[in-house]
Tab-separated table of C-alpha atoms and ligand atoms in Angstrom:
chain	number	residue	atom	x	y	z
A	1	UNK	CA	-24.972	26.721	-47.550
A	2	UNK	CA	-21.324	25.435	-48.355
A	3	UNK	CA	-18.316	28.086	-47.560
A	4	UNK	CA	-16.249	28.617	-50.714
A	5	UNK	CA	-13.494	27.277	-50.919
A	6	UNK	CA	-9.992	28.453	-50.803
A	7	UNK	CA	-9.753	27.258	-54.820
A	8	UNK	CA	-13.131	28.823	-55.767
A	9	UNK	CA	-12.270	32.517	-54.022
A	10	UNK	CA	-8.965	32.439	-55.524
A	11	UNK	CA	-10.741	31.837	-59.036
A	12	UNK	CA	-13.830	34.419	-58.792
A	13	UNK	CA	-11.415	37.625	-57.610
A	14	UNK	CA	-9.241	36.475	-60.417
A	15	UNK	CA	-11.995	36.716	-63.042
A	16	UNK	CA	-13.214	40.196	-61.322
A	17	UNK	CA	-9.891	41.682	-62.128
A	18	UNK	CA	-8.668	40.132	-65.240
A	19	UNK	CA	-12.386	38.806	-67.062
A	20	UNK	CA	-12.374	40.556	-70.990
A	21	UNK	CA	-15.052	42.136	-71.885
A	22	UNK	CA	-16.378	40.162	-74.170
A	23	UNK	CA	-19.801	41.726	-76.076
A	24	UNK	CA	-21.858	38.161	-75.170
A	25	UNK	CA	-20.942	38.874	-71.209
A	26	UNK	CA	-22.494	42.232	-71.420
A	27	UNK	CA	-26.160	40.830	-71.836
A	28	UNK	CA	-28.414	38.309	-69.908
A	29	UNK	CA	-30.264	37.207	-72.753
A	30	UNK	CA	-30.372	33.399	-73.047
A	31	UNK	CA	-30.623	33.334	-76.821
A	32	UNK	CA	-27.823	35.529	-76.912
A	33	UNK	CA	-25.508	33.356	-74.559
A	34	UNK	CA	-26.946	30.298	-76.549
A	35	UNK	CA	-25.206	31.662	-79.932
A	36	UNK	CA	-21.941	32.382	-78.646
A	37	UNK	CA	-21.731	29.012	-76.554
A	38	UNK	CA	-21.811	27.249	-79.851
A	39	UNK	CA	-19.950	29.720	-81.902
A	40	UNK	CA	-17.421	29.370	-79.609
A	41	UNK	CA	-16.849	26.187	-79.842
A	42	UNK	CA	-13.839	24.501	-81.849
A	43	UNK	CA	-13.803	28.955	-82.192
A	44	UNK	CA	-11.465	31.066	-80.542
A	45	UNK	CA	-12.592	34.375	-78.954
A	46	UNK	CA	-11.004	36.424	-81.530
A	47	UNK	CA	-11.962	34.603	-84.260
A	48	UNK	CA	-15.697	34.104	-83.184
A	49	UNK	CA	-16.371	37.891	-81.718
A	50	UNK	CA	-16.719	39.426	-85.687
A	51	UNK	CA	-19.501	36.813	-86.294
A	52	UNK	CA	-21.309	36.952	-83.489
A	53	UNK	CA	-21.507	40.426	-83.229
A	54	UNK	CA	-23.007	40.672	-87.073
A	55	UNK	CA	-25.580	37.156	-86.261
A	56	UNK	CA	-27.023	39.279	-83.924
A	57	UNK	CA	-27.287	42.220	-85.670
A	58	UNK	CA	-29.301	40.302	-88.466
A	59	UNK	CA	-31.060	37.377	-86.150
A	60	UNK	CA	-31.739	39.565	-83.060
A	61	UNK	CA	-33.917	37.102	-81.758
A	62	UNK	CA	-34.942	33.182	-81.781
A	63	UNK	CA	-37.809	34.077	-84.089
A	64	UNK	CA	-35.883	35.657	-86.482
A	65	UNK	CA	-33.177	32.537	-86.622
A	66	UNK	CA	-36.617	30.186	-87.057
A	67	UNK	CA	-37.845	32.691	-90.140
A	68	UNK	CA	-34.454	32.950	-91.947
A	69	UNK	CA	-33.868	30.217	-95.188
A	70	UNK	CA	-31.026	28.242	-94.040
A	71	UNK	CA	-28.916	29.494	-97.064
A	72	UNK	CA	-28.597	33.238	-95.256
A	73	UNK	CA	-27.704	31.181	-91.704
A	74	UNK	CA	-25.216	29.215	-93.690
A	75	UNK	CA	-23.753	32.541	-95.361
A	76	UNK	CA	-23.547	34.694	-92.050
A	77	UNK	CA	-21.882	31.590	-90.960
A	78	UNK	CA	-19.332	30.972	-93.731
A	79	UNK	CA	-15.885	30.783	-92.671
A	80	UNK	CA	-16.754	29.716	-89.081
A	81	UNK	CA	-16.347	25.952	-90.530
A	82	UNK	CA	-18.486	23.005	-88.557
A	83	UNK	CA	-21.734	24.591	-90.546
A	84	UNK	CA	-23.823	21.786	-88.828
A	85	UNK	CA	-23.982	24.191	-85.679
A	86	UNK	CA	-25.664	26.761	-88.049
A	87	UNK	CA	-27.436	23.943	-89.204
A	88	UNK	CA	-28.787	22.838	-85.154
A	89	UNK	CA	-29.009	26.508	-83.987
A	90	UNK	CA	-31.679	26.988	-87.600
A	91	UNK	CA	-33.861	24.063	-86.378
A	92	UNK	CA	-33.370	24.212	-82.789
A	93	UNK	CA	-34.891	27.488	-83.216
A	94	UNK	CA	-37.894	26.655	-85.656
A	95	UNK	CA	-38.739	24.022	-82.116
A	96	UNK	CA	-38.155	26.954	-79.640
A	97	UNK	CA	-40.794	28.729	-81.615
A	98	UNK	CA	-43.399	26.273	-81.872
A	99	UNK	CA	-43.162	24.261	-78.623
A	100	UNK	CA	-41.221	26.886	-76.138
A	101	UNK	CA	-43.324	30.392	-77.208
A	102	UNK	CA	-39.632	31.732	-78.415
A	103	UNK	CA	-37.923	31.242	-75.338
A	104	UNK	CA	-35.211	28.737	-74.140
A	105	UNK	CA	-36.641	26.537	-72.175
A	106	UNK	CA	-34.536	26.891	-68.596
A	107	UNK	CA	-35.155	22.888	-67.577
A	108	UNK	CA	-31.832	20.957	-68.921
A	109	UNK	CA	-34.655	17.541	-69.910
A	110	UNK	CA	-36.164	19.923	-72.087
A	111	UNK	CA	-32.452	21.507	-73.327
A	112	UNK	CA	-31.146	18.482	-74.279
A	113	UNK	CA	-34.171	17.714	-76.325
A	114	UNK	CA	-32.925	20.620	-78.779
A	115	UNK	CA	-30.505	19.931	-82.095
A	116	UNK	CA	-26.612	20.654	-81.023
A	117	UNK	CA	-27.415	20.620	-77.369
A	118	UNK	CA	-24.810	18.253	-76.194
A	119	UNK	CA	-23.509	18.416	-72.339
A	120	UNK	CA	-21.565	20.993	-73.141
A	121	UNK	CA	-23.677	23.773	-74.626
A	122	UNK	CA	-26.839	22.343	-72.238
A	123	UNK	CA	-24.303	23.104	-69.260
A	124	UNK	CA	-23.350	26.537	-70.519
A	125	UNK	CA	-26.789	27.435	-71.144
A	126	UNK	CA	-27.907	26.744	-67.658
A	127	UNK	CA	-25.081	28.164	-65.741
A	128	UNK	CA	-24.480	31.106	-67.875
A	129	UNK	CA	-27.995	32.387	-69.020
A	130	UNK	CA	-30.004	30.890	-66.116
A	131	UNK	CA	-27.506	31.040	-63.005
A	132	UNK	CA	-28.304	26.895	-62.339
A	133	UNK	CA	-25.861	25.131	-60.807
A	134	UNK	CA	-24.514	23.146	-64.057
A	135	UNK	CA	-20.670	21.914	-64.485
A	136	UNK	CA	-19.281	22.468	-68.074
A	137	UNK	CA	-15.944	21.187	-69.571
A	138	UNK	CA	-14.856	22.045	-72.318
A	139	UNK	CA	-11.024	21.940	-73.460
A	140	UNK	CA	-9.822	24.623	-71.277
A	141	UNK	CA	-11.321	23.302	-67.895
A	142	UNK	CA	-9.655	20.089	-68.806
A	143	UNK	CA	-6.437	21.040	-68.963
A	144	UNK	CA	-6.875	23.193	-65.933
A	145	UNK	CA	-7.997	20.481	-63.547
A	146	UNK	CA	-5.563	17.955	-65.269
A	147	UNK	CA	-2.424	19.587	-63.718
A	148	UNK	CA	-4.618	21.093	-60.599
A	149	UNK	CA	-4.888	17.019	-60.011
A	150	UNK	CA	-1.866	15.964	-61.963
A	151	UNK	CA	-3.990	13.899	-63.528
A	152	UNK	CA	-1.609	12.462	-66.381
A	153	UNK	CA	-2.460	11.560	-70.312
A	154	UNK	CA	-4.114	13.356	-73.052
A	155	UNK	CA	-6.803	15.979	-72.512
A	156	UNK	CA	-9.954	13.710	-73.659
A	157	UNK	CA	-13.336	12.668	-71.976
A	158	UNK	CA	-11.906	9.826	-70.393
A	159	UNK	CA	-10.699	12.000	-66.819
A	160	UNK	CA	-14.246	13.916	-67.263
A	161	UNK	CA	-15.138	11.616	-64.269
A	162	UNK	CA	-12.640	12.686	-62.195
A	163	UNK	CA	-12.931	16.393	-63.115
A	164	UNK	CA	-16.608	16.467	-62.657
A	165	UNK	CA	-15.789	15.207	-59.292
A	166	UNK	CA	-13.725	18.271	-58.434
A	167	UNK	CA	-15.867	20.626	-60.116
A	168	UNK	CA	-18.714	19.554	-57.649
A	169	UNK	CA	-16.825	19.799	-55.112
A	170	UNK	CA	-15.295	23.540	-55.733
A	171	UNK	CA	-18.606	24.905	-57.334
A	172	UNK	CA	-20.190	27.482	-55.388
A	173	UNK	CA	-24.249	28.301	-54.617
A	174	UNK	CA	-23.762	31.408	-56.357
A	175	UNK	CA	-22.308	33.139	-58.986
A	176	UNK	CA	-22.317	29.661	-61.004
A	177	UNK	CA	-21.943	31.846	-63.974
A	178	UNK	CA	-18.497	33.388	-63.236
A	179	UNK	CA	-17.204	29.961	-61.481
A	180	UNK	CA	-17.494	28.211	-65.400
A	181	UNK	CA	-17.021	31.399	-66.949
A	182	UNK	CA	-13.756	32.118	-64.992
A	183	UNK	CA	-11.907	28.659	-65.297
A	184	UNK	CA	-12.483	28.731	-69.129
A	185	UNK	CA	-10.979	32.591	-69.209
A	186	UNK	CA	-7.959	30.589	-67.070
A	187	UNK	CA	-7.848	28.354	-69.525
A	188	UNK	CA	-7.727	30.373	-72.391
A	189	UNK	CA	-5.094	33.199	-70.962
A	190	UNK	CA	-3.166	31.881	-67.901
A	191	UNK	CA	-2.966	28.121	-68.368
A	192	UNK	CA	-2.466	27.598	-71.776
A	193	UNK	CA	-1.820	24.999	-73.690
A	194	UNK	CA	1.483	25.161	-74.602
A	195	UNK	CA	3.060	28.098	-72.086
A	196	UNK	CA	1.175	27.989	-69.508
A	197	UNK	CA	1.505	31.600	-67.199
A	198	UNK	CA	1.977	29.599	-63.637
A	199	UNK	CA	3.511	33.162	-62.591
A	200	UNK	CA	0.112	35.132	-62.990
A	201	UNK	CA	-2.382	31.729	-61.553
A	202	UNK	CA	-3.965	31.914	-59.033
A	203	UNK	CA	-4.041	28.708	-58.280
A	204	UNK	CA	-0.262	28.235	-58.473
A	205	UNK	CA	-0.310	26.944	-54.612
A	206	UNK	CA	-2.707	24.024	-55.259
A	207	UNK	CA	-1.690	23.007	-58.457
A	208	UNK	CA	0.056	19.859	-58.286
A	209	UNK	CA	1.520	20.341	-62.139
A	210	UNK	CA	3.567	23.484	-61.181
A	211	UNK	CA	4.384	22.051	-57.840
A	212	UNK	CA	6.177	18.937	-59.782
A	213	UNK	CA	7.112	21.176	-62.620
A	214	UNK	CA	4.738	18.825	-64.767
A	215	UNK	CA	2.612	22.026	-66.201
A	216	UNK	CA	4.293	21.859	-69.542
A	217	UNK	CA	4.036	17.833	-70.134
A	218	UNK	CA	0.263	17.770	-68.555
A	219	UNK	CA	-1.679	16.935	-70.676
A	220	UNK	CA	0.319	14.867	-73.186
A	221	UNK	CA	0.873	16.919	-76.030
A	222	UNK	CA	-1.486	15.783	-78.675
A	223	UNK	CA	0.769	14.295	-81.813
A	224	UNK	CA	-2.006	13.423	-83.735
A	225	UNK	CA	-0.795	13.857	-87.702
A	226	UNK	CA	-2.886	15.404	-89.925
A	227	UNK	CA	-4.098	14.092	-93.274
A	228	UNK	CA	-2.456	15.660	-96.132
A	229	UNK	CA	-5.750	15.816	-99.105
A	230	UNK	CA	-4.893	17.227	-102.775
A	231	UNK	CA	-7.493	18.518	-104.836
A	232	UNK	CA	-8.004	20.878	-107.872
A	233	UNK	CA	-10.111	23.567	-108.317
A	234	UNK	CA	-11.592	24.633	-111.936
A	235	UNK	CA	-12.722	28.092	-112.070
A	236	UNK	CA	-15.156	28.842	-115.518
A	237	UNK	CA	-16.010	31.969	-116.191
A	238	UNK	CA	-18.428	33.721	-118.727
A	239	UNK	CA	-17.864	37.572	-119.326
A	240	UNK	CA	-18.130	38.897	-115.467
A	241	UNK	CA	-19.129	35.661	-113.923
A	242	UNK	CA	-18.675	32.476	-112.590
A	243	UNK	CA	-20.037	28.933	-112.125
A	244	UNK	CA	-20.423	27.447	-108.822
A	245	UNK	CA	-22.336	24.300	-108.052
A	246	UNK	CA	-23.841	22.956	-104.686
A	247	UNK	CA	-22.201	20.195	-102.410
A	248	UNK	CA	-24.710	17.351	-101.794
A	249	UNK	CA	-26.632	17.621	-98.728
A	250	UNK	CA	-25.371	14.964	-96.839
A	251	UNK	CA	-21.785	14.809	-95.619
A	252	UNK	CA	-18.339	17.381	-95.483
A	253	UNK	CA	-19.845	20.860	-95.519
A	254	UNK	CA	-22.680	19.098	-96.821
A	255	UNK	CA	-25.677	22.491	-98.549
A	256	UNK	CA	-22.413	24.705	-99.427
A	257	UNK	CA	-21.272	26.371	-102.553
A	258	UNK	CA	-18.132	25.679	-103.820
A	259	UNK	CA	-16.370	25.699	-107.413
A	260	UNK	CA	-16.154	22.420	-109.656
A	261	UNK	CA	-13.553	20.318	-108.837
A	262	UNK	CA	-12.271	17.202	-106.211
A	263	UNK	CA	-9.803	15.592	-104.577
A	264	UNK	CA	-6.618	13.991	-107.280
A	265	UNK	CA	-6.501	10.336	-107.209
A	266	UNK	CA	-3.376	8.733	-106.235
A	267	UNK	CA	-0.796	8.861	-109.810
A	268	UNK	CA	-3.282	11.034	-110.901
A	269	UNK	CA	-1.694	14.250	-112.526
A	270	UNK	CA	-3.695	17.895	-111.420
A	271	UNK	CA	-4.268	18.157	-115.074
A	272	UNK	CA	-6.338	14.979	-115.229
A	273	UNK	CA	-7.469	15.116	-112.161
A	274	UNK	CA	-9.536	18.421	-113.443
A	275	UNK	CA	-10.628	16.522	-117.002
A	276	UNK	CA	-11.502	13.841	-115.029
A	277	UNK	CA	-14.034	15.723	-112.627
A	278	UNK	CA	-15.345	18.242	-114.962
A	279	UNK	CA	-16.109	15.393	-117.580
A	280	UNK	CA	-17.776	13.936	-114.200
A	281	UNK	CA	-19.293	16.508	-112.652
A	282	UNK	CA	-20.448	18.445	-115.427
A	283	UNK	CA	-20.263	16.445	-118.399
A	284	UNK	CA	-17.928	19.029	-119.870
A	285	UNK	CA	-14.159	18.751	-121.657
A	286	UNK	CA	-11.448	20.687	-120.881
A	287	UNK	CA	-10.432	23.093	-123.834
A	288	UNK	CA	-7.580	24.951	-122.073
A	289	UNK	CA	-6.290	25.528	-118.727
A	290	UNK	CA	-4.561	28.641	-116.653
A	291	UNK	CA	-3.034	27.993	-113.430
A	292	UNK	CA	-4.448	30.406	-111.051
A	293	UNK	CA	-3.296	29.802	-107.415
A	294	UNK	CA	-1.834	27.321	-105.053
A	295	UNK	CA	-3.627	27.290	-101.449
A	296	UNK	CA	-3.176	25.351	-98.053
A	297	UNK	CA	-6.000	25.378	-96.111
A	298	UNK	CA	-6.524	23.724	-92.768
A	299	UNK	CA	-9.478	21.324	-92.186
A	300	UNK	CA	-10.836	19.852	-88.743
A	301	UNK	CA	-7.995	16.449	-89.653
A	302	UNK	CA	-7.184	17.382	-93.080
A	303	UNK	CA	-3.941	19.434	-94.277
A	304	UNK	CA	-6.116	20.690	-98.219
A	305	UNK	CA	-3.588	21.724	-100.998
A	306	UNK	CA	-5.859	23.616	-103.551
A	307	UNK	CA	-4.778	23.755	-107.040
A	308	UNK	CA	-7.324	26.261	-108.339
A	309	UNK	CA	-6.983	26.913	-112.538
A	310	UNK	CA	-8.586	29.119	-114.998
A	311	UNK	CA	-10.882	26.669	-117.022
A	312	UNK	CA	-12.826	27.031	-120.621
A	313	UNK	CA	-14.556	24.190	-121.000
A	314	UNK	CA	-17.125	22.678	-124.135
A	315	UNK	CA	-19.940	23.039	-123.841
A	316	UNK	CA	-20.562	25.460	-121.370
A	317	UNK	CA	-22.245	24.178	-118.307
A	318	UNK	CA	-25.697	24.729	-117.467
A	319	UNK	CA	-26.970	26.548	-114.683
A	320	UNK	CA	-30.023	24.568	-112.780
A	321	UNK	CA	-31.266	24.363	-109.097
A	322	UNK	CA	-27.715	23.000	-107.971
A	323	UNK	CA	-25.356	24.995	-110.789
A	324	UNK	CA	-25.109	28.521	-111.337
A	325	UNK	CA	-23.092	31.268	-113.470
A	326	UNK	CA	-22.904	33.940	-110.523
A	327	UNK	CA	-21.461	38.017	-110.648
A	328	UNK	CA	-19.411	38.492	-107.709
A	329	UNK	CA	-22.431	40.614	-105.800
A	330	UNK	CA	-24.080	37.466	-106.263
A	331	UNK	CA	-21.838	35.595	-104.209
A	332	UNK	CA	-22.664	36.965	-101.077
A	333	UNK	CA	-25.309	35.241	-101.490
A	334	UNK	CA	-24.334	31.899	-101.819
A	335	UNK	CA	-22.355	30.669	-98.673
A	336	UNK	CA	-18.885	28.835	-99.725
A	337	UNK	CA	-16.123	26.929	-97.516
A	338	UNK	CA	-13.661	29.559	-96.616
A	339	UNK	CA	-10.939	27.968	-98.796
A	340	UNK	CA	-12.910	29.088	-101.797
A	341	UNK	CA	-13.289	32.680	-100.651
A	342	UNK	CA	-10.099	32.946	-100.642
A	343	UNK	CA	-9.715	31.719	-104.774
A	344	UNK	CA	-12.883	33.711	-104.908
A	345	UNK	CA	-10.087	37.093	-103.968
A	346	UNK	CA	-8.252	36.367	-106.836
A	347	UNK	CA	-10.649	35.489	-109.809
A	348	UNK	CA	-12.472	38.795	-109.270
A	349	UNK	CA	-8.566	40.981	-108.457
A	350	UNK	CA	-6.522	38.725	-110.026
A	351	UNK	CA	-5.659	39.359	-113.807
A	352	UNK	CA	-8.557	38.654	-115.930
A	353	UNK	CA	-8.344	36.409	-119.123
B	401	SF4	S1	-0.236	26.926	-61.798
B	401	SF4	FE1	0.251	26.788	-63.940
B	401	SF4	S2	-0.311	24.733	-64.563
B	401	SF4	FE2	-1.291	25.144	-62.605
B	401	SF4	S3	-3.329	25.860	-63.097
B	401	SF4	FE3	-2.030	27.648	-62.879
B	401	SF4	S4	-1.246	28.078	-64.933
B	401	SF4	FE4	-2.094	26.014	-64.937
């Protein structure tokens, strides 16, 4: 058996001390683990603990994910954004059922067979819920071991060679769990992205960042703009309630509910741009218009200004299997992009028309 090394011992008495408790580290159960893994990413902690803590509350279990329509996965989901993990987790589940008995299968061949289990979630899934001896990196780890190594550029797969390497090498026999565990929680509270806390690491004597006083420019700080997208919004309502329509099935949050509407063409004014898609989308014309609100909403790339306005519109649009007029208790059960929650706040405590 290998000694640990002076990097790993550093790293585990760390996590003892200054681990959160985090209500996914308090069980063993690989289903459990599973959910939050994936939840977690492009999630932070604070953001993802609310959800998972009410997923498992209603899907306690594998089976119950595998029996649950995909429009209640989708709804529990909604606001998380990337719904194609719900989407995976729903029919990686249906296969646990029928070809694993219900249980995660613990062999990483048979892992990686499942929807959304990429080397990341595969790698946290055996380490975490099985104790195997499985690397992960996700964005944390790779700007930890960047400036342990000094490796320089930006924080993308291309150095996962190099980090793999080191991760071998530092890995211990045991506790495989709190090695991964602990240099994401490093990541996430001592050696962060932008202020990095070389004062409280524990690692501050082999890091070859803080030794050059490189911490701050490694990685390269990502520059990437984002995409500015304008769109309006058309809210039509009849007595108490509304009509929402279905995004196609394919595509951006591709199954999801969302209000009529689209993005303004370029010299397109927000006026026409909502005649134009209602008279598409709906076969409708615009009577008379109310301005509403004004929202920014941030996107994976995109930088969305919403233009949302009080519509009546001739003839009334019909509800079918993709349309429907909806109360607001119906809503819950119809999951929308979180932007729309958001206009949903002020057509139902807003001032009526
Ligand atoms: S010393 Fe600073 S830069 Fe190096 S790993 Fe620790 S927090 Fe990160």
């Amino acid at each position: 058996m290998t000694r640990q090394t002076a990097f790993t011992s550093n790293l585990l008495l760390w996590y003892r001390k200054n681990a959160r408790d985090l209500p996914w580290r308090q069980t063993s159960d690989p289903y459990k683990i599973w959910i939050s893994e994936v939840m977690l990413q492009q999630t932070t902690v604070t953001a993802a603990t609310p959800y998972y803590q009410r997923w498992i509350k209603l899907f306690p279990d594998v089976q119950s994910v595998a029996r649950a329509p995909l429009q209640k996965l989708l709804h529990t989901w909604q606001g998380l954004g990337y719904y194609q993990r719900a989407k995976n987790i729903h029919r990686a589940a249906k296969l646990i059922v029928e070809n694993f008995e219900g249980q995660l299968p613990s062999a990483p061949d048979q892992l990686r067979t499942l929807p959304g289990f990429g080397p990341y979630t595969t790698g946290a899934v055996m380490s975490i819920a099985f104790g195997k001896r499985h690397p992960i990196v996700d964005a944390n780890v790779r700007r930890v071991v960047m400036r342990i190594l000094l490796i320089h550029g930006k924080a993308t797969s291309a150095h996962d060679c190099r980090i793999l390497n080191f991760l071998e090498e530092h890995m211990p026999h045991k506790n495989i769990s709190s090695f991964n565990q602990a240099l994401m929680e490093l990541g996430a509270l001592v050696c962060r992205s932008r202020t990095p806390q070389c004062q409280l690491c524990p690692e501050r004597k082999i890091c070859q960042a803080y030794q050059h006083g490189k911490e701050e420019i490694i990685p390269t700080p990502q520059t990437k703009p984002l995409e500015d997208v304008h769109a309006v919004i058309a809210v039509i309502r009849r007595g108490q309630k509304v009509f929402i329509q279905q995004r196609p099935e394919k595509g951006l949050l591709a199954g999801l509910w969302e209000f009529p509407g689209g993005k303004i063409d370029p010299g397109e004014t927000k006026l026409g741009a909502l005649k134009r898609e209602l008279r598409e989308e709906l076969f409708v014309d615009l009577k008379s218009v109310q301005h509403l609100l004004d929202i920014r909403h941030f996107y994976t790339k995109y930088r969305v200004h919403l233009s949302a306005w009080n519509c009546v519109v001739n003839p009334e649009p019909r509800a079918d299997e993709k349309h429907r007029w909806v109360t607001r208790a119906q809503l819950k059960q119809y999951p929308m992009p979180a932007a729309n929650l958001r206009i949903i706040e002020q057509v139902f405590t807003g001032p009526q028309r």
